[in-house]
mmCIF file of C-alpha atoms and ligand atoms in Angstrom:
data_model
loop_
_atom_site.group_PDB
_atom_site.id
_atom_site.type_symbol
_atom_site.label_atom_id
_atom_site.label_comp_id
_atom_site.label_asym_id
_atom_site.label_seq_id
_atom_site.Cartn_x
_atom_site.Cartn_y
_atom_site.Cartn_z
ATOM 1 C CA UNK A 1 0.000 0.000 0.000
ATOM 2 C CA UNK A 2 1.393 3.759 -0.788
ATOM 3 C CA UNK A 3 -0.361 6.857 0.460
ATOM 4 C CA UNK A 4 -0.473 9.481 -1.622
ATOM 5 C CA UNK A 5 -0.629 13.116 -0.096
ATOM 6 C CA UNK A 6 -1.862 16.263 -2.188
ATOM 7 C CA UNK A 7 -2.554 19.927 -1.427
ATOM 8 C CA UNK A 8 -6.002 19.960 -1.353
ATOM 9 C CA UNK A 9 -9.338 17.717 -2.795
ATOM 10 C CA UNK A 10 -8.818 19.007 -6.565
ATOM 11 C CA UNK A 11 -5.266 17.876 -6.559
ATOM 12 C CA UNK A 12 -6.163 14.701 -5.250
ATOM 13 C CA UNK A 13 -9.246 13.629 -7.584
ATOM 14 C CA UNK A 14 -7.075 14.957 -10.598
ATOM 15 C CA UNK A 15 -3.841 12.428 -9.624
ATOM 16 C CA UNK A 16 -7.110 9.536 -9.156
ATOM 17 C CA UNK A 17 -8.197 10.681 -13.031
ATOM 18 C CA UNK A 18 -4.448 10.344 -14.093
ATOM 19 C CA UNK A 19 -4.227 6.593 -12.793
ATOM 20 C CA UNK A 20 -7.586 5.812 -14.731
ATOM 21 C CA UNK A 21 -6.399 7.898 -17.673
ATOM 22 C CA UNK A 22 -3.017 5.253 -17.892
ATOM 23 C CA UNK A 23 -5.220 2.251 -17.191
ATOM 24 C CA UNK A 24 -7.442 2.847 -20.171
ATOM 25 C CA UNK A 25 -4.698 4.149 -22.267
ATOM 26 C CA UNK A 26 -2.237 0.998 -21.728
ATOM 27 C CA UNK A 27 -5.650 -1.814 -21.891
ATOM 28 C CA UNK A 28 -8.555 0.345 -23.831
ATOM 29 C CA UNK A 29 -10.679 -2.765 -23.088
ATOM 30 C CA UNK A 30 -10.103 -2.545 -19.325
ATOM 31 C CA UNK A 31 -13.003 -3.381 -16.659
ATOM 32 C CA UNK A 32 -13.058 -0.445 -14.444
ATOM 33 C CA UNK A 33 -14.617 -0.464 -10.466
ATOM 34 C CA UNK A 34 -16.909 2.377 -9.910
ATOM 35 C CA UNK A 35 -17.469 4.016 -7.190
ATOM 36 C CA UNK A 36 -20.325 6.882 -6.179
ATOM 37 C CA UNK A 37 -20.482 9.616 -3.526
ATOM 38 C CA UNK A 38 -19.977 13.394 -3.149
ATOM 39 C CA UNK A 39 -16.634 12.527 -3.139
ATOM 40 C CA UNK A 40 -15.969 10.678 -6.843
ATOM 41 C CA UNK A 41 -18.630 13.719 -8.441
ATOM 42 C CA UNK A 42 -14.975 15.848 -9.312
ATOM 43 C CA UNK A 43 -13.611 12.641 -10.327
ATOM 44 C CA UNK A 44 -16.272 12.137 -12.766
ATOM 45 C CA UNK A 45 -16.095 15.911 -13.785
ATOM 46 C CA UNK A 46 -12.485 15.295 -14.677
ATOM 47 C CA UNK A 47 -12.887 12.168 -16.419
ATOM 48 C CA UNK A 48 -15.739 13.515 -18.615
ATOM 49 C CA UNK A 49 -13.735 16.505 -19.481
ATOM 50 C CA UNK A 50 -10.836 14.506 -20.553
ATOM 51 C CA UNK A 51 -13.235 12.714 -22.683
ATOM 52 C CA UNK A 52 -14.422 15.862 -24.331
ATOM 53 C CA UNK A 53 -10.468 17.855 -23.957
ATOM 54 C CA UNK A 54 -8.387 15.012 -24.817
ATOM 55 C CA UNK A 55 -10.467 12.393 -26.723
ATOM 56 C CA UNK A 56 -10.142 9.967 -23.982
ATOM 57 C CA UNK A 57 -11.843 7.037 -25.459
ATOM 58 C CA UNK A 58 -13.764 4.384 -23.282
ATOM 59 C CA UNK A 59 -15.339 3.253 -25.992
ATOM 60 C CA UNK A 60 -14.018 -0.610 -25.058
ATOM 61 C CA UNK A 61 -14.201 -0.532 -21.647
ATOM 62 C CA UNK A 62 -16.526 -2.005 -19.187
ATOM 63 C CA UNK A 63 -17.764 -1.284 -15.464
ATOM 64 C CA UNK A 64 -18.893 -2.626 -12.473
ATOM 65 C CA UNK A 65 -19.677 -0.284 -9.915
ATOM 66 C CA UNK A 66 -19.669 -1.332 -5.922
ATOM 67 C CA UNK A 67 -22.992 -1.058 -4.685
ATOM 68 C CA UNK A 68 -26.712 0.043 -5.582
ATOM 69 C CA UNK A 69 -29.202 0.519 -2.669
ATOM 70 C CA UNK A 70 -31.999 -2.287 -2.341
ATOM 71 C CA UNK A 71 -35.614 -0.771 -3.325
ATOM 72 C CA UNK A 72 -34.608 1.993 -5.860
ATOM 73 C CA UNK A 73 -35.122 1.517 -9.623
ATOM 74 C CA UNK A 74 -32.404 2.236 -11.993
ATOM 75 C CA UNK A 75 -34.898 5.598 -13.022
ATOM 76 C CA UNK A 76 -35.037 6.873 -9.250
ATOM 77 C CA UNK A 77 -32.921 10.114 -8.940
ATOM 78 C CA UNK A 78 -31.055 8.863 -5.494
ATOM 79 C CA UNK A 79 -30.412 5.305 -7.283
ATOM 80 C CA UNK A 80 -26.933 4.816 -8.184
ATOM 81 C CA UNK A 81 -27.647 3.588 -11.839
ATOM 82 C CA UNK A 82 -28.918 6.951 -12.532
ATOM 83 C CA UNK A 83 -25.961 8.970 -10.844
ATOM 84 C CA UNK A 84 -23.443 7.074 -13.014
ATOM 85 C CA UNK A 85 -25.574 7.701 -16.062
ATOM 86 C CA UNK A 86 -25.746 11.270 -15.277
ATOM 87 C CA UNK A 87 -22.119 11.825 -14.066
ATOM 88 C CA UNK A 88 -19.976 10.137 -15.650
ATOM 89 C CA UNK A 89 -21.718 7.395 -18.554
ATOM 90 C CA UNK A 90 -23.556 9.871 -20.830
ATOM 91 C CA UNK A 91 -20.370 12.188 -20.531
ATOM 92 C CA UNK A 92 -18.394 10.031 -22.294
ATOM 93 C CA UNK A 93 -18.242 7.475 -25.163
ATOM 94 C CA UNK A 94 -18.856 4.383 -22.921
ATOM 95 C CA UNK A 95 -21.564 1.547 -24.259
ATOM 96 C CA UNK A 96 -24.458 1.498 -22.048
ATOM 97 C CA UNK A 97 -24.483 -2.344 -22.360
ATOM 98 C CA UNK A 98 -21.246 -2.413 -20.600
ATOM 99 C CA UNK A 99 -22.035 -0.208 -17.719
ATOM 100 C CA UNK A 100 -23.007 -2.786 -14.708
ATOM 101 C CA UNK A 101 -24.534 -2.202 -11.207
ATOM 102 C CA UNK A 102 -26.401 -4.633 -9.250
ATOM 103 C CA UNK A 103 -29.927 -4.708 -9.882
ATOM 104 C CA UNK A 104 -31.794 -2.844 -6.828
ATOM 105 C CA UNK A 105 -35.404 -4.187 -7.611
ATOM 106 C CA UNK A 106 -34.201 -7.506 -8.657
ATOM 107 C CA UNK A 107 -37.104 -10.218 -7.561
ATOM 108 C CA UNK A 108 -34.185 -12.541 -6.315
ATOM 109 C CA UNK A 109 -31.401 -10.127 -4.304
ATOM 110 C CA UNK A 110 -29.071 -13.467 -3.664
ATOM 111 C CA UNK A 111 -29.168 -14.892 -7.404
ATOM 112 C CA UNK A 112 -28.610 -10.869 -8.980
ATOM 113 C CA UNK A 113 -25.632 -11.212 -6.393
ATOM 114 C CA UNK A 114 -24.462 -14.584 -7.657
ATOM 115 C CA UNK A 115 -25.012 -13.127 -11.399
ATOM 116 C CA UNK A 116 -22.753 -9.857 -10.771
ATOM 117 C CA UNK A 117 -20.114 -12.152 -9.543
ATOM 118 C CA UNK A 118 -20.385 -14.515 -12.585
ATOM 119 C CA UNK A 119 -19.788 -11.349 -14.820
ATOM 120 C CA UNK A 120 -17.015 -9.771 -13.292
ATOM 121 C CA UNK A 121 -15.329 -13.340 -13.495
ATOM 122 C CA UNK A 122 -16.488 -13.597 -17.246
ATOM 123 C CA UNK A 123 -15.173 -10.048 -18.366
ATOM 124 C CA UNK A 124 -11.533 -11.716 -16.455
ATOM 125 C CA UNK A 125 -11.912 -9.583 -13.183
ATOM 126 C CA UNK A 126 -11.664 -6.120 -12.517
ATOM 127 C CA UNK A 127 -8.490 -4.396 -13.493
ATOM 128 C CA UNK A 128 -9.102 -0.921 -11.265
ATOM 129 C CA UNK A 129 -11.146 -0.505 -8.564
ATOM 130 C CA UNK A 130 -11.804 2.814 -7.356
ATOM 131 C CA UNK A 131 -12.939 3.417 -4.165
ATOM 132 C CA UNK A 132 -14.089 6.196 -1.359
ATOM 133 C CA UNK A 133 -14.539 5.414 2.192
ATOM 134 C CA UNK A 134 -17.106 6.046 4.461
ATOM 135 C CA UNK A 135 -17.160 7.193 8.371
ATOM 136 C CA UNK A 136 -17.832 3.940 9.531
ATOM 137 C CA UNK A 137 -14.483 2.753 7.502
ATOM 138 C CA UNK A 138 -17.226 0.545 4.850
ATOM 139 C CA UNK A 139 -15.339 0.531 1.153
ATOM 140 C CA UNK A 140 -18.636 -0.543 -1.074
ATOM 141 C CA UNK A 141 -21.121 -0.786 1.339
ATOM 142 C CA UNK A 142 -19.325 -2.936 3.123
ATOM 143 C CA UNK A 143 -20.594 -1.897 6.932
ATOM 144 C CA UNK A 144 -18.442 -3.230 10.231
ATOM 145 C CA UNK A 145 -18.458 -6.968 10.873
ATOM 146 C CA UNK A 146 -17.934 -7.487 6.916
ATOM 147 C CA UNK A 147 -16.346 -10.827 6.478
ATOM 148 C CA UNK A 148 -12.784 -10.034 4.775
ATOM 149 C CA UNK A 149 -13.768 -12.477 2.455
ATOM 150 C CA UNK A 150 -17.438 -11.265 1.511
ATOM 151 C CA UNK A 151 -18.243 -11.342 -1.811
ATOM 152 C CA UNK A 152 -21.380 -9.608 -3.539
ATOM 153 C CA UNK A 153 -24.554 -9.638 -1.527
ATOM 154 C CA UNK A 154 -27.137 -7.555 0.607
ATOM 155 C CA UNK A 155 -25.558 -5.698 3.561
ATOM 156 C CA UNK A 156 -27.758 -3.404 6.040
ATOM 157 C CA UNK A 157 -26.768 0.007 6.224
ATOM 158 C CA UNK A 158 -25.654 1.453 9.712
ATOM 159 C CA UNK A 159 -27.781 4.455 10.960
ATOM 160 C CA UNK A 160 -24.380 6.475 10.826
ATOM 161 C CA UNK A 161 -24.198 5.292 6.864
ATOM 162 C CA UNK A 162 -28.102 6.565 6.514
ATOM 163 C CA UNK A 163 -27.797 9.454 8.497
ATOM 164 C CA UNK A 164 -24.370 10.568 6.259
ATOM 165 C CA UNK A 165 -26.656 9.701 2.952
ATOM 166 C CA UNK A 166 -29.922 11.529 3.862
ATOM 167 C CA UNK A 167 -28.852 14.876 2.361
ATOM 168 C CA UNK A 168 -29.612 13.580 -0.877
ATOM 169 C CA UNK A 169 -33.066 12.228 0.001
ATOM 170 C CA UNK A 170 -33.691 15.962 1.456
ATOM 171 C CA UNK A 171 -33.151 15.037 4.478
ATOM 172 C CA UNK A 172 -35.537 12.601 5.450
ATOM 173 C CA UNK A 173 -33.990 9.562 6.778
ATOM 174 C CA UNK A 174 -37.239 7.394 6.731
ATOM 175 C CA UNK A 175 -36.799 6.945 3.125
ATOM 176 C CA UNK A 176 -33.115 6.383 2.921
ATOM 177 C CA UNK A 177 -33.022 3.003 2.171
ATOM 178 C CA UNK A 178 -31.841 0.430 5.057
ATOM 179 C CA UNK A 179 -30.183 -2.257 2.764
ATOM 180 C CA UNK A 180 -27.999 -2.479 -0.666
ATOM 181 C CA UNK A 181 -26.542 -4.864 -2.719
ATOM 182 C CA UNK A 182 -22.464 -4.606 -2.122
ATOM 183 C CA UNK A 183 -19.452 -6.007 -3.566
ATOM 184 C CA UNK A 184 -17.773 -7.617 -0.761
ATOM 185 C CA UNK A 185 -14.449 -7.723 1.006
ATOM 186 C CA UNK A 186 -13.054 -10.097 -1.028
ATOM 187 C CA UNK A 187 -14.348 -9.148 -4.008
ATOM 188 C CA UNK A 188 -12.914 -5.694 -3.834
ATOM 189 C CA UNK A 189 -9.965 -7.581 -3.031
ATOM 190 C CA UNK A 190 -9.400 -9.821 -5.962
ATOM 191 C CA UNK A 191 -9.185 -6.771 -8.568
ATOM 192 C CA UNK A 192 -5.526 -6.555 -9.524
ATOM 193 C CA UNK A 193 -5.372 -2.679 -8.706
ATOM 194 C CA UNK A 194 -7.296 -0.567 -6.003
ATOM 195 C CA UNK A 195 -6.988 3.026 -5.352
ATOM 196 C CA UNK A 196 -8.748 4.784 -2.948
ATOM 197 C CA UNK A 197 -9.454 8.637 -2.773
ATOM 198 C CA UNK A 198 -10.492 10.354 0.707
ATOM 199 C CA UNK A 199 -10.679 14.171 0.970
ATOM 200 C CA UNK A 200 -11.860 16.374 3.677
ATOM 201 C CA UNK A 201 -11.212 16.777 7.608
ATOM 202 C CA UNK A 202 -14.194 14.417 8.275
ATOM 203 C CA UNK A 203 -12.129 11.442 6.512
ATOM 204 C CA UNK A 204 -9.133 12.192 8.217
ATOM 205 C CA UNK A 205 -9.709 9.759 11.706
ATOM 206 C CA UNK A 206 -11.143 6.299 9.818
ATOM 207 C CA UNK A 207 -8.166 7.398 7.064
ATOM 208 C CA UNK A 208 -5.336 6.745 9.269
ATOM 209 C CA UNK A 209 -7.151 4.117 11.313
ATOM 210 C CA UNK A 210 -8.032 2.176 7.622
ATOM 211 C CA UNK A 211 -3.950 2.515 6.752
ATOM 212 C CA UNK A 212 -2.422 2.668 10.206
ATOM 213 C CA UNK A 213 -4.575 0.604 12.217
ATOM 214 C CA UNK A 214 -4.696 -2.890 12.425
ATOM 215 C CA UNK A 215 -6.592 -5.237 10.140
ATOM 216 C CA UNK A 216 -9.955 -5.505 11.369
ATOM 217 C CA UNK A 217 -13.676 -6.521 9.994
ATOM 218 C CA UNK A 218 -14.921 -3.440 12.066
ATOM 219 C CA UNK A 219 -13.353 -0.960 9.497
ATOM 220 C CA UNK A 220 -13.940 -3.078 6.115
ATOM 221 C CA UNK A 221 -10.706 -0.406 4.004
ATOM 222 C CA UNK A 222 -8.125 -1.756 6.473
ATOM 223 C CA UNK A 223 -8.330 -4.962 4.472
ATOM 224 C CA UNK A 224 -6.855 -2.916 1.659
ATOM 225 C CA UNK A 225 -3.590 -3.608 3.865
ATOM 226 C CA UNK A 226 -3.947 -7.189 2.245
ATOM 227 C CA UNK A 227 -4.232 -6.053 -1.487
ATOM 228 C CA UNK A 228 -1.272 -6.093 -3.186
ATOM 229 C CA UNK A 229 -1.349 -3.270 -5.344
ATOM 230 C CA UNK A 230 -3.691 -0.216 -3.502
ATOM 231 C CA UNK A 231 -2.948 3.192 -3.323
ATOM 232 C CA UNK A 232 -4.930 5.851 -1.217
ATOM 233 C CA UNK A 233 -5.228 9.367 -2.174
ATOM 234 C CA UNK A 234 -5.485 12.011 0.119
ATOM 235 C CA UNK A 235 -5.447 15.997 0.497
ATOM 236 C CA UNK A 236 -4.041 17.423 3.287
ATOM 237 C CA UNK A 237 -7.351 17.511 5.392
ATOM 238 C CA UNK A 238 -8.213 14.134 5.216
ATOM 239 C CA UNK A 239 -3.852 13.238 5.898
ATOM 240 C CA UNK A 240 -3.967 15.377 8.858
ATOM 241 C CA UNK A 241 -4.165 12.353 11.581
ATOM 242 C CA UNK A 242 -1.702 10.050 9.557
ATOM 243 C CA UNK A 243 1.362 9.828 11.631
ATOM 244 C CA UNK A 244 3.877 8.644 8.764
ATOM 245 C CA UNK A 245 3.689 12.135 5.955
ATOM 246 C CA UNK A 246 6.860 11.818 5.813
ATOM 247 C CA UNK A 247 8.257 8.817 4.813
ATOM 248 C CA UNK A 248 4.698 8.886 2.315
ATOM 249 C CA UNK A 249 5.656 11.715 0.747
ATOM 250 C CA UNK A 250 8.956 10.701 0.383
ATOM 251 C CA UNK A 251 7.977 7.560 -1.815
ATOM 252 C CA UNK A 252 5.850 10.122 -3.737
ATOM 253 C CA UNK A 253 8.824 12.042 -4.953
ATOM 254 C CA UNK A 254 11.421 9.275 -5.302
ATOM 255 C CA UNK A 255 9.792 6.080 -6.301
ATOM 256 C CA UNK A 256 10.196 6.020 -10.510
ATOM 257 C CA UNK A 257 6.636 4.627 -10.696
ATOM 258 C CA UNK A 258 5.195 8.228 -9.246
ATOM 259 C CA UNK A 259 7.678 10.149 -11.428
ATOM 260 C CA UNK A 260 5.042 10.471 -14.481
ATOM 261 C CA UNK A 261 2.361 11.546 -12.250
ATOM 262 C CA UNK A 262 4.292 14.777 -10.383
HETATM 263 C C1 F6R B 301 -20.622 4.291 -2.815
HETATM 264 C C2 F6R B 301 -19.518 3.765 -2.018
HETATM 265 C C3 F6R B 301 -19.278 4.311 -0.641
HETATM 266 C C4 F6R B 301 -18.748 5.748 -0.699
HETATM 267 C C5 F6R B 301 -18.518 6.279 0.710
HETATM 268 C C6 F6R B 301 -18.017 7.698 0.729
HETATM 269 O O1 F6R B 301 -20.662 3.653 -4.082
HETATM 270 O O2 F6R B 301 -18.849 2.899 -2.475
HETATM 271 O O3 F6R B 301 -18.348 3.476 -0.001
HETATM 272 O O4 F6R B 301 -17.568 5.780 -1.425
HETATM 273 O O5 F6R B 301 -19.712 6.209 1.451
HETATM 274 O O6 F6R B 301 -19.030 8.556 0.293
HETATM 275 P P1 F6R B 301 -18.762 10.125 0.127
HETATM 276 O O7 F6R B 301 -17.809 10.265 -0.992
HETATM 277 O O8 F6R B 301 -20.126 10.671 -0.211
HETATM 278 O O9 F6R B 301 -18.228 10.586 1.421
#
């Protein structure tokens, strides 16, 4: 795992656009992990612009984004099928066909699980995941008490998770929903690269407990410590309890792999 510290949230989601810039560029058929969230919407921004600036071309790549809440249709503003369509898959030049969340309203939840596992495994796994994190430390929505080795199913939301969420069901937390379908620990954990981006004082605590701390099912991103190739992103608000900046930032500058990416 390398941390990654930059000067502010802007910084941060543009070095997160570089990565997925390189991945597509190097495999144009790559399978991308999606993640939502107020934090990925500048991530999104950036990646759409590219599209439209720089001709980035998605045009053979495929996605599977983390989670969708249980009880929204794809049409439902709040769903996350329509926020990727919005953000990010209409902005660019990707085929509908090969955008993929789990189905919300599905009649069977456990076999649309089963199914989203069978594709990711068909399309050869996922080659980047991105990621955010949540207070309660859930990658996905992978709450505390996550088996490291969960794979896709239906996970309850905590009331912190729901209470976080409301703002974008104006505020009223009886219709934020109380499940969603998740990728799970080990899921996340067999793509071949991760990167996770966390901005913002509020991320700063479950940051350096997720990177710092010890592996632990109560904060489902310190299993990242067991991927093999995951980077987080940070600003400088959401680095401000990590206790090693310096040796961090030190890789950052040095290391030859970062050198394209100062
Ligand atoms: C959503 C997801 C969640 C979010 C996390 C952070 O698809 O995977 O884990 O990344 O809840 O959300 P924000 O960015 O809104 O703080």
């Amino acid at each position: 795992m390398e941390i990654i510290i930059q000067p502010n949230a802007d910084a941060a989601a543009s070095l997160v656009v570089k990565m997925v810039e390189q991945t597509v560029r190097q495999k144009p058929n790559a399978t991308l992990g999606l993640a939502t969230g107020r934090t990925m919407e500048v991530v999104y921004d950036k990646l759409a612009d590219k599209h439209a600036s720089e001709g980035l071309d998605f045009s053979g790549c495929s996605t599977f984004n983390l989670d969708e809440y249980i009880g929204l249709p794809a049409e439902d503003v709040n769903s996350y099928r329509y926020y990727m369509n919005e953000l990010l898959f209409k902005q660019i030049n990707i085929d509908l066909g090969n955008t993929y969340l789990p189905n919300g309203v599905a009649e069977d939840i456990d076999a649309e699980c089963e199914v989203y596992e069978q594709r990711i495994a068909e399309l050869g796994g996922i080659d980047f995941q991105l990621l955010g994190i949540g207070s309660t430390g859930h990658i996905g929505f992978n709450e505390p008490l996550s088996a490291l080795r969960s794979r896709t199913r239906a996970k309850a939301l905590t009331p912190e998770t729901r209470e976080q969420n409301a703002p974008m069901f104006d505020n009223d937390l009886n219709v934020v929903p109380k499940r969603a379908i998740t990728m799970g620990v080990g899921t996340i954990l067999d793509s071949y690269r991760c990167v996770l981006l966390a901005t913002g004082k509020a991320k700063a605590s479950i940051v350096a407990q997720a990177t710092e701390g010890p592996v632990t099912s109560m904060i489902s991103a310190s299993a990242l410590q067991l991927h093999p190739r995951c980077t987080i992103v940070v600003d400088e608000d959401a680095a401000t309890e990590l206790i090693n900046t310096e040796y961090y930032r030190w890789i950052f500058a040095n290391e030859p792999e970062w050198q394209e990416f100062q």
